XYZ file of C-alpha atoms in Angstrom:
264
model
C 15.544 -2.222 -15.500
C 12.894 -4.879 -14.996
C 9.295 -4.903 -13.809
C 9.391 -5.580 -10.079
C 5.669 -6.396 -10.007
C 4.295 -6.543 -6.457
C 7.577 -5.384 -4.958
C 6.258 -2.000 -6.131
C 4.127 -2.076 -2.993
C 7.206 -1.737 -0.798
C 8.226 1.415 -2.670
C 4.787 2.919 -2.002
C 4.797 1.731 1.611
C 8.095 3.508 2.146
C 6.701 6.670 0.532
C 3.760 6.566 2.945
C 6.073 6.023 5.920
C 8.161 8.966 4.738
C 4.998 11.082 4.644
C 4.137 9.972 8.170
C 7.667 10.955 9.228
C 7.552 14.337 7.482
C 3.930 15.306 8.195
C 2.834 13.425 11.329
C -0.005 15.842 11.902
C -1.604 14.772 8.636
C -0.283 11.268 7.984
C -0.620 8.523 10.567
C -1.788 4.903 10.369
C -5.288 5.510 11.729
C -6.054 8.591 9.628
C -9.224 8.103 7.540
C -8.355 8.346 3.881
C -11.279 10.618 3.001
C -10.047 13.193 5.546
C -6.535 13.272 4.125
C -7.309 13.344 0.407
C -8.070 16.818 -0.941
C -11.009 17.618 -3.168
C -14.407 16.180 -3.916
C -13.135 12.879 -5.296
C -11.813 11.814 -1.900
C -14.907 13.073 -0.075
C -16.818 10.303 -1.858
C -14.387 7.801 -0.384
C -16.227 7.592 2.921
C -19.024 5.497 4.379
C -18.344 2.681 1.939
C -20.900 -0.113 1.946
C -19.857 -3.481 3.345
C -21.653 -5.912 1.075
C -24.604 -7.736 2.586
C -24.285 -6.288 6.089
C -25.936 -2.882 6.082
C -22.688 -1.543 7.589
C -20.860 1.464 6.186
C -17.198 1.947 6.991
C -14.280 4.265 6.418
C -10.791 3.186 5.376
C -7.573 4.262 7.038
C -3.994 4.432 5.836
C -3.271 1.301 7.870
C -6.080 -0.660 6.214
C -4.760 0.110 2.736
C -1.142 -0.692 3.617
C -1.976 -3.996 5.285
C -4.536 -5.489 2.853
C -7.183 -5.300 5.588
C -9.366 -2.758 3.759
C -11.986 -5.139 2.376
C -11.550 -3.706 -1.126
C -12.098 -6.580 -3.584
C -9.086 -7.301 -5.755
C -9.079 -6.593 -9.475
C -6.940 -8.761 -11.739
C -6.159 -9.374 -15.390
C -5.546 -5.820 -16.549
C -8.639 -4.187 -15.133
C -8.329 -0.450 -14.673
C -9.813 0.957 -11.481
C -10.504 4.388 -10.014
C -12.126 5.781 -6.890
C -15.576 5.597 -8.465
C -15.113 1.859 -9.045
C -14.261 1.342 -5.389
C -17.277 3.321 -4.211
C -19.536 1.427 -6.620
C -18.319 -2.041 -5.662
C -18.036 -1.412 -1.929
C -16.162 -3.641 0.487
C -16.142 -7.417 0.970
C -15.635 -7.289 4.730
C -15.535 -4.682 7.448
C -12.097 -2.971 7.409
C -9.653 -4.304 9.964
C -11.426 -7.634 10.423
C -10.040 -9.629 7.478
C -7.138 -9.867 5.053
C -7.282 -9.799 1.246
C -4.371 -9.222 -1.123
C -5.633 -6.244 -3.059
C -4.736 -2.898 -4.636
C -4.662 -0.588 -1.639
C -1.166 0.559 -2.622
C -2.522 1.816 -5.932
C -5.034 3.936 -4.001
C -2.245 5.182 -1.748
C -0.210 6.223 -4.790
C -3.101 8.420 -5.905
C -3.429 9.791 -2.371
C 0.283 10.663 -2.190
C 0.049 12.424 -5.541
C -3.006 14.474 -4.615
C -1.812 15.356 -1.117
C 1.647 16.546 -2.101
C 0.257 18.385 -5.108
C -2.134 20.237 -2.766
C 0.887 21.082 -0.579
C 2.536 22.725 -3.600
C 5.460 20.339 -3.320
C 8.026 20.233 -6.098
C 10.725 17.840 -7.219
C 13.487 18.533 -9.702
C 12.284 22.134 -10.000
C 8.796 21.119 -11.148
C 5.562 20.747 -9.194
C 4.269 17.344 -8.174
C 1.631 16.300 -10.717
C 1.826 12.513 -10.978
C 2.314 9.474 -8.775
C 5.827 9.200 -10.213
C 6.539 12.778 -9.087
C 5.416 11.903 -5.552
C 7.620 8.809 -5.576
C 10.587 10.887 -6.742
C 9.963 13.392 -3.953
C 9.653 10.840 -1.169
C 11.744 7.848 -2.247
C 13.762 8.063 -5.441
C 15.524 11.404 -4.883
C 16.281 10.912 -1.149
C 17.727 7.461 -1.855
C 19.639 8.518 -4.966
C 17.810 6.228 -7.372
C 18.631 6.270 -11.053
C 16.165 7.505 -13.655
C 15.554 3.866 -14.606
C 13.182 3.430 -11.663
C 9.764 4.522 -12.879
C 6.368 3.196 -13.880
C 6.827 0.770 -16.761
C 5.105 1.786 -19.964
C 4.333 -1.825 -20.837
C 2.839 -2.537 -17.416
C 0.681 0.584 -17.597
C -0.724 -0.450 -20.966
C -1.135 -4.187 -20.595
C -1.643 -4.801 -16.892
C -3.097 -1.764 -15.173
C -5.480 -0.037 -17.534
C -3.096 2.822 -18.272
C -2.719 3.874 -14.631
C 0.378 4.500 -12.530
C -0.184 1.410 -10.413
C 1.684 1.528 -7.132
C 0.669 -2.041 -6.398
C 2.607 -3.577 -9.283
C 3.581 -1.216 -12.079
C 7.098 -0.057 -11.223
C 10.291 -0.971 -13.083
C 13.599 -0.735 -11.236
C 17.175 -1.994 -11.099
C 19.038 -4.190 -8.642
C 21.225 -1.227 -7.667
C 18.244 0.970 -6.805
C 16.444 -1.783 -4.943
C 19.585 -2.436 -2.917
C 19.503 1.171 -1.702
C 15.993 0.710 -0.351
C 16.958 -2.624 1.204
C 19.875 -0.974 3.037
C 17.582 1.673 4.539
C 15.117 -1.023 5.574
C 17.843 -3.046 7.282
C 19.126 0.132 8.949
C 15.586 0.866 10.161
C 14.987 4.076 8.290
C 18.532 5.433 8.093
C 20.818 5.772 5.079
C 24.463 4.705 5.050
C 25.536 8.336 5.408
C 23.396 8.756 8.528
C 20.367 10.596 7.157
C 17.153 9.679 8.961
C 14.376 9.115 6.431
C 12.062 7.417 8.925
C 12.548 7.677 12.681
C 13.901 4.386 14.062
C 11.341 4.177 16.858
C 8.557 4.562 14.328
C 10.213 2.048 12.007
C 10.274 -0.482 14.838
C 6.596 0.207 15.493
C 5.396 0.240 11.883
C 7.700 -2.092 9.954
C 8.967 -4.861 12.250
C 6.152 -6.710 14.068
C 3.146 -8.533 12.692
C 0.332 -5.979 13.057
C -2.600 -8.047 11.826
C -5.629 -8.091 14.170
C -4.952 -10.279 17.170
C -1.464 -11.006 15.767
C -3.135 -13.596 13.559
C -1.731 -14.793 10.271
C -3.227 -13.856 6.922
C -4.702 -17.317 6.346
C -6.733 -16.985 9.532
C -8.399 -13.719 8.483
C -10.848 -14.665 5.749
C -14.151 -12.877 6.140
C -15.818 -12.611 2.711
C -19.278 -11.093 2.389
C -19.282 -10.763 -1.434
C -20.538 -14.007 -2.995
C -19.437 -12.870 -6.475
C -15.885 -12.272 -5.218
C -15.219 -15.968 -4.656
C -16.597 -16.805 -8.091
C -14.279 -14.285 -9.767
C -11.218 -15.998 -8.357
C -12.046 -19.710 -8.354
C -10.030 -21.505 -11.014
C -7.223 -18.963 -11.008
C -6.131 -17.389 -7.776
C -8.206 -16.750 -4.718
C -6.056 -14.601 -2.417
C -6.849 -16.306 0.867
C -3.555 -15.486 2.489
C -0.779 -17.670 3.779
C 1.253 -18.330 6.902
C 2.553 -14.790 7.075
C 2.017 -11.627 9.026
C 1.690 -8.081 7.761
C 2.791 -4.648 8.858
C 2.818 -1.177 7.321
C 5.936 -1.888 5.256
C 5.464 -5.404 3.929
C 4.402 -8.953 4.604
C 6.388 -10.630 7.344
C 7.613 -14.183 6.932
C 8.819 -16.530 9.642
C 6.006 -15.492 11.976
C 4.441 -18.193 14.118
C 0.808 -18.403 15.151
C 1.508 -16.493 18.347
C 2.733 -13.578 16.244
C 6.357 -14.036 17.263
C 8.943 -12.958 14.723
C 11.277 -15.847 13.941
C 13.720 -13.576 12.140
C 13.167 -14.597 8.529
C 12.238 -11.101 7.388
C 9.897 -9.459 4.881
């Protein structure tokens, strides 16, 4: 197995789409995160301050999946938790800009807490960790090997000890191929099992869903002056000529939002 880095996000995206397929009454793209997360910790995840505007905003599942949340990115091994997000606030109003950030890490925590509150179990044991939630929703249904898991080295050296769904997973080519097959078959396994409804897959995972069908590079809307300073000289995630949907970034998308067939 090898660290798949940011490809980890696709694993988490698929887990979220599976949750939307299994529990549509609870999970849907426009559901505010603070309403879905159980307990007091998630109740604090509402009315987040948009820096320098006087605006307070709530985040949805869609915002976190599509890097349109306004959460400022954290790099170079910084750990982060919900309190950090509340303290730092947002760098633009959700849904109005694009910033490559750690929304998938937040979604991993949300999957863990939701399915734990539902008394879900996997392998005969209750869901307690992000890895358990990933086993329940992705690894077991797709028949992954035990090699796919959060990398110990990545947890220690890159993500402050956390199970980081935005970049901390190790996997194998064989396991990743299984997910690729389901993606190409629009939510269906080779043996015909429907893990995500095809109509929903076509809605959530095929088109560019960025506001106005714009490309990521066109959606820069920073309000945090310190955010630019943190990234100058290394990597300022301004976006590129790509679209975004609930599953992944879309490549081969022109400025009119038309899919040119290159893929994710």
